[in-house]
CSV table of C-alpha atoms and ligand atoms in Angstrom, one decimal:
chain,number,residue,atom,x,y,z
A,1334,MET,CA,0.1,-0.1,0.1
A,1335,VAL,CA,1.8,3.1,-1.1
A,1336,ASN,CA,0.0,6.6,0.7
A,1337,TYR,CA,-0.7,9.4,-1.6
A,1338,LYS,CA,0.9,11.4,1.6
A,1339,ASP,CA,4.1,9.6,1.1
A,1340,LEU,CA,4.5,11.0,-2.5
A,1341,GLY,CA,3.5,14.3,-1.5
A,1342,LEU,CA,0.1,14.2,-2.9
A,1343,VAL,CA,-3.1,16.1,-1.6
A,1344,ASN,CA,-6.5,15.1,-1.7
A,1345,THR,CA,-9.2,16.8,-3.3
A,1346,ARG,CA,-10.9,18.5,0.1
A,1347,GLU,CA,-9.1,21.8,0.7
A,1348,MET,CA,-8.5,22.8,-3.0
A,1349,PHE,CA,-11.8,22.8,-3.6
A,1350,ALA,CA,-13.8,24.2,-0.3
A,1351,LYS,CA,-11.1,27.2,-1.5
A,1352,ALA,CA,-12.0,27.1,-5.1
A,1353,VAL,CA,-16.1,27.0,-4.1
A,1354,ASP,CA,-15.3,30.0,-1.8
A,1355,GLY,CA,-12.9,31.6,-3.7
A,1356,GLY,CA,-15.7,31.7,-6.8
A,1357,TYR,CA,-12.4,29.7,-9.4
A,1358,ALA,CA,-12.3,26.3,-10.8
A,1359,ILE,CA,-9.4,23.7,-10.5
A,1360,PRO,CA,-8.0,22.4,-14.0
A,1361,ALA,CA,-7.9,18.7,-14.0
A,1362,PHE,CA,-5.5,18.2,-16.9
A,1363,ASN,CA,-5.6,14.5,-18.4
A,1364,PHE,CA,-2.4,12.8,-19.2
A,1365,ASN,CA,-0.5,9.3,-20.4
A,1366,ASN,CA,3.3,10.7,-21.2
A,1367,LEU,CA,6.2,12.6,-20.1
A,1368,GLU,CA,5.6,16.0,-22.3
A,1369,GLN,CA,1.6,16.3,-20.7
A,1370,LEU,CA,3.7,16.5,-17.2
A,1371,GLN,CA,5.9,18.4,-18.2
A,1372,ALA,CA,3.5,20.9,-19.8
A,1373,ILE,CA,1.0,20.5,-17.2
A,1374,VAL,CA,3.7,21.1,-14.2
A,1375,GLN,CA,5.1,23.8,-15.6
A,1376,ALA,CA,2.0,25.5,-16.0
A,1377,ALA,CA,0.7,25.2,-12.7
A,1378,SER,CA,4.0,26.1,-11.3
A,1379,GLU,CA,4.2,29.4,-13.2
A,1380,THR,CA,0.3,30.6,-12.8
A,1381,ASN,CA,0.7,29.0,-9.0
A,1382,SER,CA,-2.2,26.8,-9.3
A,1383,PRO,CA,-3.5,24.0,-7.6
A,1384,VAL,CA,-3.8,20.9,-10.2
A,1385,ILE,CA,-5.6,17.6,-10.6
A,1386,LEU,CA,-3.1,14.9,-12.4
A,1387,GLN,CA,-6.0,12.8,-13.9
A,1388,VAL,CA,-5.7,9.4,-15.2
A,1389,SER,CA,-8.1,7.7,-17.1
A,1390,SER,CA,-8.5,3.9,-17.1
A,1391,GLY,CA,-7.4,4.0,-21.1
A,1392,ALA,CA,-3.9,6.1,-19.7
A,1393,ARG,CA,-3.3,3.5,-17.2
A,1394,LYS,CA,-2.8,0.9,-19.6
A,1395,TYR,CA,-1.2,2.8,-22.0
A,1396,ALA,CA,1.5,4.2,-20.1
A,1397,ASN,CA,1.3,1.6,-17.0
A,1398,GLN,CA,0.1,2.4,-13.7
A,1399,THR,CA,3.6,1.9,-11.8
A,1400,LEU,CA,5.7,4.4,-14.4
A,1401,LEU,CA,2.2,6.8,-13.9
A,1402,ARG,CA,2.7,6.7,-10.4
A,1403,TYR,CA,6.1,7.7,-10.4
A,1404,LEU,CA,5.6,10.2,-12.7
A,1405,ALA,CA,2.7,11.9,-10.5
A,1406,GLN,CA,5.9,11.8,-7.6
A,1407,GLY,CA,7.9,13.3,-9.6
A,1408,ALA,CA,5.8,15.9,-10.5
A,1409,VAL,CA,5.9,17.0,-7.4
A,1410,GLU,CA,9.5,17.4,-7.2
A,1411,TYR,CA,9.7,19.3,-10.2
A,1412,ALA,CA,6.8,21.9,-9.2
A,1413,LYS,CA,9.4,22.2,-6.5
A,1414,GLU,CA,12.2,22.3,-9.0
A,1415,LEU,CA,10.3,25.1,-10.4
A,1416,GLY,CA,10.3,27.4,-7.6
A,1417,CYS,CA,6.7,26.7,-6.1
A,1418,LYS,CA,7.1,26.1,-2.7
A,1419,ASN,CA,4.2,23.7,-1.8
A,1420,PRO,CA,2.9,22.2,-4.5
A,1421,GLN,CA,-0.9,21.6,-4.4
A,1422,ILE,CA,-0.8,18.6,-6.7
A,1423,ALA,CA,-3.9,15.4,-6.9
A,1424,LEU,CA,-3.6,12.4,-8.8
A,1425,HIS,CA,-7.1,11.1,-10.1
A,1426,LEU,CA,-8.1,8.4,-11.2
A,1427,ASP,CA,-11.0,9.5,-14.1
A,1428,HIS,CA,-14.0,7.5,-14.6
A,1429,GLY,CA,-13.4,4.7,-12.4
A,1430,ASP,CA,-15.8,2.0,-13.8
A,1431,THR,CA,-15.5,-0.9,-10.6
A,1432,PHE,CA,-14.8,-1.0,-6.8
A,1433,GLU,CA,-11.5,-2.9,-7.6
A,1434,LEU,CA,-10.5,-0.3,-10.0
A,1435,CYS,CA,-10.7,2.0,-7.6
A,1436,LYS,CA,-9.6,0.2,-4.8
A,1437,SER,CA,-5.9,-0.8,-6.9
A,1438,CYS,CA,-5.7,3.3,-7.6
A,1439,ILE,CA,-5.8,3.6,-4.0
A,1440,GLU,CA,-3.5,1.1,-3.6
A,1441,MET,CA,-0.7,3.0,-6.1
A,1442,GLY,CA,-1.3,6.1,-4.4
A,1443,PHE,CA,-4.2,7.8,-6.1
A,1444,SER,CA,-5.3,11.2,-3.8
A,1445,SER,CA,-8.6,10.9,-5.1
A,1446,VAL,CA,-10.6,8.6,-7.3
A,1447,MET,CA,-13.9,8.8,-9.1
A,1448,ILE,CA,-16.3,5.5,-9.5
A,1449,ASP,CA,-18.9,6.6,-12.6
A,1450,GLY,CA,-21.9,4.4,-11.9
A,1451,SER,CA,-24.1,7.3,-13.8
A,1452,HIS,CA,-24.7,4.7,-16.3
A,1453,LEU,CA,-26.2,2.5,-14.0
A,1454,PRO,CA,-29.6,2.6,-12.7
A,1455,TYR,CA,-29.8,5.2,-9.1
A,1456,GLU,CA,-29.9,2.6,-6.6
A,1457,GLU,CA,-26.9,0.2,-7.6
A,1458,ASN,CA,-25.2,3.7,-9.1
A,1459,VAL,CA,-25.4,4.9,-5.2
A,1460,ALA,CA,-24.6,1.2,-3.9
A,1461,LEU,CA,-21.3,1.2,-5.6
A,1462,THR,CA,-20.4,5.0,-5.2
A,1463,LYS,CA,-21.1,4.3,-0.9
A,1464,LYS,CA,-18.6,1.1,-1.6
A,1465,VAL,CA,-15.9,2.8,-3.0
A,1466,VAL,CA,-16.4,6.0,-0.5
A,1467,GLU,CA,-16.1,3.6,2.3
A,1468,TYR,CA,-13.3,2.1,1.0
A,1469,ALA,CA,-11.6,5.3,0.4
A,1470,HIS,CA,-12.0,7.5,3.2
A,1471,GLN,CA,-10.6,5.0,5.6
A,1472,PHE,CA,-7.2,6.1,3.7
A,1473,ASP,CA,-8.5,9.4,3.2
A,1474,VAL,CA,-8.8,9.7,-0.4
A,1475,THR,CA,-11.3,11.6,-1.8
A,1476,VAL,CA,-14.3,10.3,-4.2
A,1477,GLU,CA,-15.9,12.1,-7.3
A,1478,GLY,CA,-19.3,10.5,-8.1
A,1479,GLU,CA,-21.7,11.5,-11.0
A,1480,LEU,CA,-25.1,11.9,-11.5
A,1481,GLY,CA,-26.7,12.4,-15.1
A,1482,VAL,CA,-25.6,10.5,-18.4
A,1483,LEU,CA,-23.3,13.1,-20.4
A,1484,ALA,CA,-24.5,13.1,-23.9
A,1485,GLY,CA,-22.4,11.8,-26.6
A,1486,VAL,CA,-22.6,13.6,-29.9
A,1487,GLU,CA,-24.7,10.9,-31.7
A,1488,ASP,CA,-27.3,11.8,-28.8
A,1489,ASP,CA,-29.9,14.9,-29.2
A,1490,VAL,CA,-28.1,16.9,-26.8
A,1491,VAL,CA,-30.9,19.7,-26.6
A,1492,ALA,CA,-33.9,17.2,-27.0
A,1493,GLU,CA,-32.9,14.5,-24.3
A,1494,HIS,CA,-33.6,16.1,-21.4
A,1495,HIS,CA,-33.8,12.7,-19.7
A,1496,THR,CA,-30.1,13.0,-19.7
A,1497,TYR,CA,-29.5,15.8,-18.0
A,1498,THR,CA,-28.8,15.3,-14.1
A,1499,ARG,CA,-32.2,15.6,-12.3
A,1500,PRO,CA,-32.0,18.4,-9.3
A,1501,GLU,CA,-34.5,16.3,-7.0
A,1502,GLU,CA,-32.1,13.7,-7.0
A,1503,VAL,CA,-28.3,15.4,-5.7
A,1504,VAL,CA,-29.8,15.6,-1.9
A,1505,ASP,CA,-30.5,12.4,-1.7
A,1506,PHE,CA,-27.0,10.9,-3.7
A,1507,VAL,CA,-24.9,12.9,-2.2
A,1508,THR,CA,-26.3,12.0,1.7
A,1509,LYS,CA,-26.4,8.0,1.2
A,1510,THR,CA,-23.0,7.6,-0.4
A,1511,GLY,CA,-21.3,10.0,1.6
A,1512,VAL,CA,-18.9,11.8,-2.1
A,1513,ASP,CA,-17.1,14.5,-1.9
A,1514,SER,CA,-17.7,16.0,-5.3
A,1515,LEU,CA,-20.7,15.6,-7.7
A,1516,ALA,CA,-20.0,15.3,-11.3
A,1517,ILE,CA,-23.3,16.8,-13.4
A,1518,SER,CA,-24.8,16.3,-17.0
A,1519,ILE,CA,-25.5,19.9,-18.3
A,1520,GLY,CA,-24.7,19.9,-21.7
A,1521,THR,CA,-20.9,19.5,-22.0
A,1522,SER,CA,-20.1,16.1,-23.6
A,1523,HIS,CA,-16.9,14.2,-24.2
A,1524,GLY,CA,-14.3,14.5,-27.3
A,1525,ALA,CA,-14.0,17.1,-30.1
A,1526,ASN,CA,-17.5,16.7,-31.7
A,1527,LYS,CA,-19.7,18.1,-28.7
A,1528,PHE,CA,-22.6,19.6,-31.1
A,1529,THR,CA,-23.8,18.5,-34.3
A,1530,PRO,CA,-24.0,21.5,-36.6
A,1531,GLU,CA,-27.3,20.9,-36.4
A,1532,GLN,CA,-27.4,21.4,-32.8
A,1533,CYS,CA,-26.1,25.0,-33.2
A,1534,THR,CA,-27.0,28.4,-34.3
A,1535,ARG,CA,-24.8,30.9,-36.5
A,1536,ASN,CA,-23.5,34.2,-35.5
A,1537,GLU,CA,-23.1,37.6,-37.4
A,1538,ASP,CA,-20.1,36.4,-38.2
A,1539,GLY,CA,-21.6,32.7,-39.5
A,1540,LEU,CA,-19.7,30.6,-37.5
A,1541,LEU,CA,-21.5,28.1,-35.5
A,1542,VAL,CA,-22.8,28.7,-31.6
A,1543,PRO,CA,-23.6,25.9,-29.8
A,1544,PRO,CA,-26.7,25.6,-27.4
A,1545,PRO,CA,-25.9,27.2,-24.0
A,1546,LEU,CA,-25.1,24.8,-21.1
A,1547,ARG,CA,-27.7,24.2,-18.8
A,1548,PHE,CA,-27.4,26.9,-16.2
A,1549,ASP,CA,-30.6,26.8,-14.6
A,1550,ILE,CA,-30.1,22.6,-14.0
A,1551,LEU,CA,-26.9,23.9,-12.4
A,1552,GLU,CA,-28.6,26.7,-10.3
A,1553,GLU,CA,-31.4,24.1,-9.4
A,1554,ILE,CA,-28.6,21.6,-7.8
A,1555,GLU,CA,-26.9,24.8,-6.4
A,1556,LYS,CA,-30.0,25.5,-4.1
A,1557,ARG,CA,-30.3,21.6,-2.9
A,1558,ILE,CA,-27.1,21.4,-2.0
A,1559,PRO,CA,-25.3,24.9,-1.6
A,1560,GLY,CA,-21.8,24.9,-1.5
A,1561,PHE,CA,-21.1,21.4,-1.9
A,1562,PRO,CA,-18.0,20.9,-4.7
A,1563,ILE,CA,-19.9,20.0,-8.3
A,1564,VAL,CA,-17.6,19.1,-11.2
A,1565,LEU,CA,-18.0,19.4,-14.7
A,1566,HIS,CA,-16.9,16.9,-17.9
A,1567,GLY,CA,-16.1,17.1,-21.1
A,1568,SER,CA,-15.6,20.9,-20.7
A,1569,SER,CA,-12.7,21.1,-23.5
A,1570,SER,CA,-13.5,24.3,-25.4
A,1571,VAL,CA,-12.1,22.8,-28.7
A,1572,PRO,CA,-10.1,25.7,-30.5
A,1573,GLN,CA,-10.6,26.5,-33.9
A,1574,ASP,CA,-7.1,27.7,-34.8
A,1575,LYS,CA,-5.9,24.3,-33.2
A,1576,VAL,CA,-8.7,22.5,-35.6
A,1577,ALA,CA,-7.6,25.1,-38.3
A,1578,THR,CA,-3.9,23.8,-38.3
A,1579,ILE,CA,-4.5,20.3,-38.1
A,1580,ASN,CA,-6.7,20.7,-41.4
A,1581,LYS,CA,-4.1,22.6,-43.0
A,1582,TYR,CA,-1.3,20.1,-42.2
A,1583,GLY,CA,-3.2,17.1,-43.4
A,1584,GLY,CA,-5.9,16.7,-40.5
A,1585,GLN,CA,-9.6,15.4,-41.1
A,1586,LEU,CA,-11.5,17.2,-38.5
A,1587,LYS,CA,-14.8,17.6,-39.3
A,1588,ASP,CA,-18.0,20.2,-37.6
A,1589,ALA,CA,-15.4,20.2,-34.5
A,1590,ILE,CA,-17.7,22.0,-31.3
A,1591,GLY,CA,-16.6,22.0,-28.1
A,1592,ILE,CA,-17.9,24.7,-25.2
A,1593,PRO,CA,-18.1,28.2,-25.3
A,1594,GLU,CA,-14.6,29.4,-23.2
A,1595,ASP,CA,-17.2,32.3,-21.5
A,1596,GLN,CA,-19.8,29.5,-20.2
A,1597,LEU,CA,-17.1,28.0,-18.1
A,1598,ARG,CA,-15.5,31.1,-17.1
A,1599,HIS,CA,-19.3,31.6,-15.8
A,1600,ALA,CA,-19.0,27.8,-14.5
A,1601,ALA,CA,-16.3,28.6,-12.2
A,1602,GLY,CA,-18.0,31.4,-10.6
A,1603,SER,CA,-20.3,29.2,-9.3
A,1604,ALA,CA,-20.1,25.6,-6.8
A,1605,VAL,CA,-18.6,24.4,-10.4
A,1606,CYS,CA,-15.0,23.6,-8.7
A,1607,LYS,CA,-13.2,21.4,-11.0
A,1608,ILE,CA,-13.4,21.6,-14.5
A,1609,ASN,CA,-12.0,18.2,-17.0
A,1610,ILE,CA,-10.1,19.4,-20.2
A,1611,ASP,CA,-8.5,16.7,-22.3
A,1612,SER,CA,-9.5,16.7,-25.7
A,1613,ASP,CA,-8.5,20.5,-26.1
A,1614,GLY,CA,-4.9,19.0,-24.9
A,1615,ARG,CA,-5.0,16.5,-27.6
A,1616,LEU,CA,-5.8,19.6,-30.6
A,1617,ALA,CA,-2.6,21.4,-29.2
A,1618,MET,CA,-0.4,18.3,-29.6
A,1619,THR,CA,-1.9,17.1,-32.5
A,1620,ALA,CA,-1.9,20.6,-34.2
A,1621,ALA,CA,1.7,21.4,-32.9
A,1622,VAL,CA,3.4,17.7,-34.2
A,1623,ARG,CA,1.6,17.9,-38.1
A,1624,GLU,CA,2.9,21.4,-38.6
A,1625,VAL,CA,6.3,20.2,-37.6
A,1626,PHE,CA,6.1,17.8,-39.8
A,1627,ALA,CA,4.8,19.3,-42.6
A,1628,LYS,CA,7.3,21.8,-42.8
A,1629,SER,CA,9.9,20.2,-41.6
A,1630,PRO,CA,10.1,16.7,-43.1
A,1631,ALA,CA,13.4,15.5,-42.8
A,1632,GLU,CA,12.7,15.4,-39.0
A,1633,PHE,CA,13.3,12.0,-37.0
A,1634,ASP,CA,14.1,12.9,-33.5
A,1635,PRO,CA,11.2,13.4,-31.2
A,1636,ARG,CA,12.1,16.1,-29.1
A,1637,LYS,CA,11.7,18.1,-32.2
A,1638,TYR,CA,8.2,17.3,-32.8
A,1639,LEU,CA,7.2,16.9,-28.7
A,1640,GLY,CA,9.3,19.4,-27.7
A,1641,PRO,CA,6.8,21.5,-29.6
A,1642,ALA,CA,3.7,20.3,-29.0
A,1643,ARG,CA,4.4,20.2,-25.2
A,1644,ASP,CA,5.1,24.1,-25.5
A,1645,SER,CA,2.1,24.4,-27.6
A,1646,LEU,CA,0.4,21.9,-24.3
A,1647,LYS,CA,2.0,24.6,-22.1
A,1648,GLU,CA,0.7,27.9,-23.1
A,1649,LEU,CA,-2.8,26.4,-23.8
A,1650,TYR,CA,-2.9,25.5,-20.0
A,1651,LYS,CA,-1.7,28.5,-18.6
A,1652,HIS,CA,-4.5,30.2,-20.8
A,1653,LYS,CA,-7.3,28.3,-19.5
A,1654,ILE,CA,-5.7,28.4,-16.0
A,1655,GLU,CA,-5.4,32.6,-15.9
A,1656,ASN,CA,-8.6,32.9,-18.0
A,1657,VAL,CA,-10.6,30.6,-18.4
A,1658,LEU,CA,-10.8,28.8,-15.1
A,1659,GLY,CA,-8.6,31.4,-12.3
A,1660,SER,CA,-7.2,29.0,-10.7
A,1661,ASN,CA,-4.0,30.8,-10.5
A,1662,ASN,CA,-1.9,32.2,-7.5
A,1663,LYS,CA,-4.4,30.6,-5.0
A,1664,ILE,CA,-1.7,28.2,-3.4
B,56,LIG,O1,-12.7,11.2,-20.0
B,56,LIG,C1,-12.4,10.8,-20.7
B,56,LIG,C2,-10.6,11.3,-20.9
B,56,LIG,O2,-11.0,11.9,-21.8
B,56,LIG,C3,-9.6,10.1,-21.1
B,56,LIG,O3,-9.7,9.2,-22.2
B,56,LIG,O4,-10.2,7.2,-21.9
B,56,LIG,O5,-9.2,7.6,-23.8
B,56,LIG,O6,-7.9,8.2,-22.3
B,56,LIG,P1,-9.2,8.0,-22.8
B,57,LIG,P1,-12.6,16.8,-23.4
B,57,LIG,O1,-13.2,15.7,-24.3
B,57,LIG,O2,-14.3,17.5,-23.2
B,57,LIG,O3,-11.4,17.5,-23.0
B,57,LIG,O4,-13.7,16.2,-21.4
B,57,LIG,C1,-12.5,15.2,-20.7
B,57,LIG,C2,-13.0,14.8,-19.8
B,57,LIG,O5,-14.2,14.6,-19.3
B,57,LIG,C3,-12.2,14.0,-18.9
B,57,LIG,O6,-12.9,12.9,-18.0
B,58,LIG,ZN1,-15.4,12.9,-18.6
């Protein structure tokens, strides 16, 4: 059993409480490799921001769970080296789907886990989440649960109201399970194609404008569980300049549409205290790598394309921290 505290990591309890009080959100950036981790730690250290290193089960399979844990431990030391005296870094399992996976991550040094029972019938979601919470809390590991199902791009986000979180369930869910934070569904979704063009309107410049998030549902939830930490998944904004660069240099991304940053800024001012961003990082890295390959086709040193990808990622993360989530200077 590795305790995350021995690795210099923190759980999310205190960072969430401060974020809810302070009207900002903590960034949860997914990582699978060294360059992504370097970009996250550099961005968080340079902006003096708490940060959540987020690991999906796919990331664990890709990178090896032991390596990821040592990378996270290294992240704390690296942040100190970069001048951050008291790094606030959590290592979090993203979308855990079984008790066994959550338990294994906790035993490997994770400071926080998500148990995603959102696809289960309500009572099964409650039972599974409660079981994970009871185990995790013995080790002071925090737990994120989820209510409501995030729409996929194939779903009709606008019409399928039943996929949104039902505010009338939240009190019962957080009371029965004891979770530390709650992921909700208010119109965000995973990936780079969050809305079909048909679901959007056009502004005066002819650009697609996605349907707004359901802030009415968020407000209803906040009324019922005031100050309780809320999490937004699927919160990439899909920067159109990155999409254009990818397509200019041979990519084929079609109808890539994300959540406008002003809506995320608005959400960060509420009880939303954790915002998950993965796809935007993928786009930034891919755009940078494609540009190097197109402009310097003779290049074959991975540092020559992964380096620019890492630098672009770091700039993206700093932008998110400073201009969208507002978590800069919060350590
Ligand atoms: O919510 C999913 C995250 O973007 C992680 O994606 O499962 O492909 O690692 P992944
Ligand atoms: P995006 O695909 O919008 O980046 O969402 C990531 C996420 O929610 C990870 O859990
Ligand atoms: Zn997610």
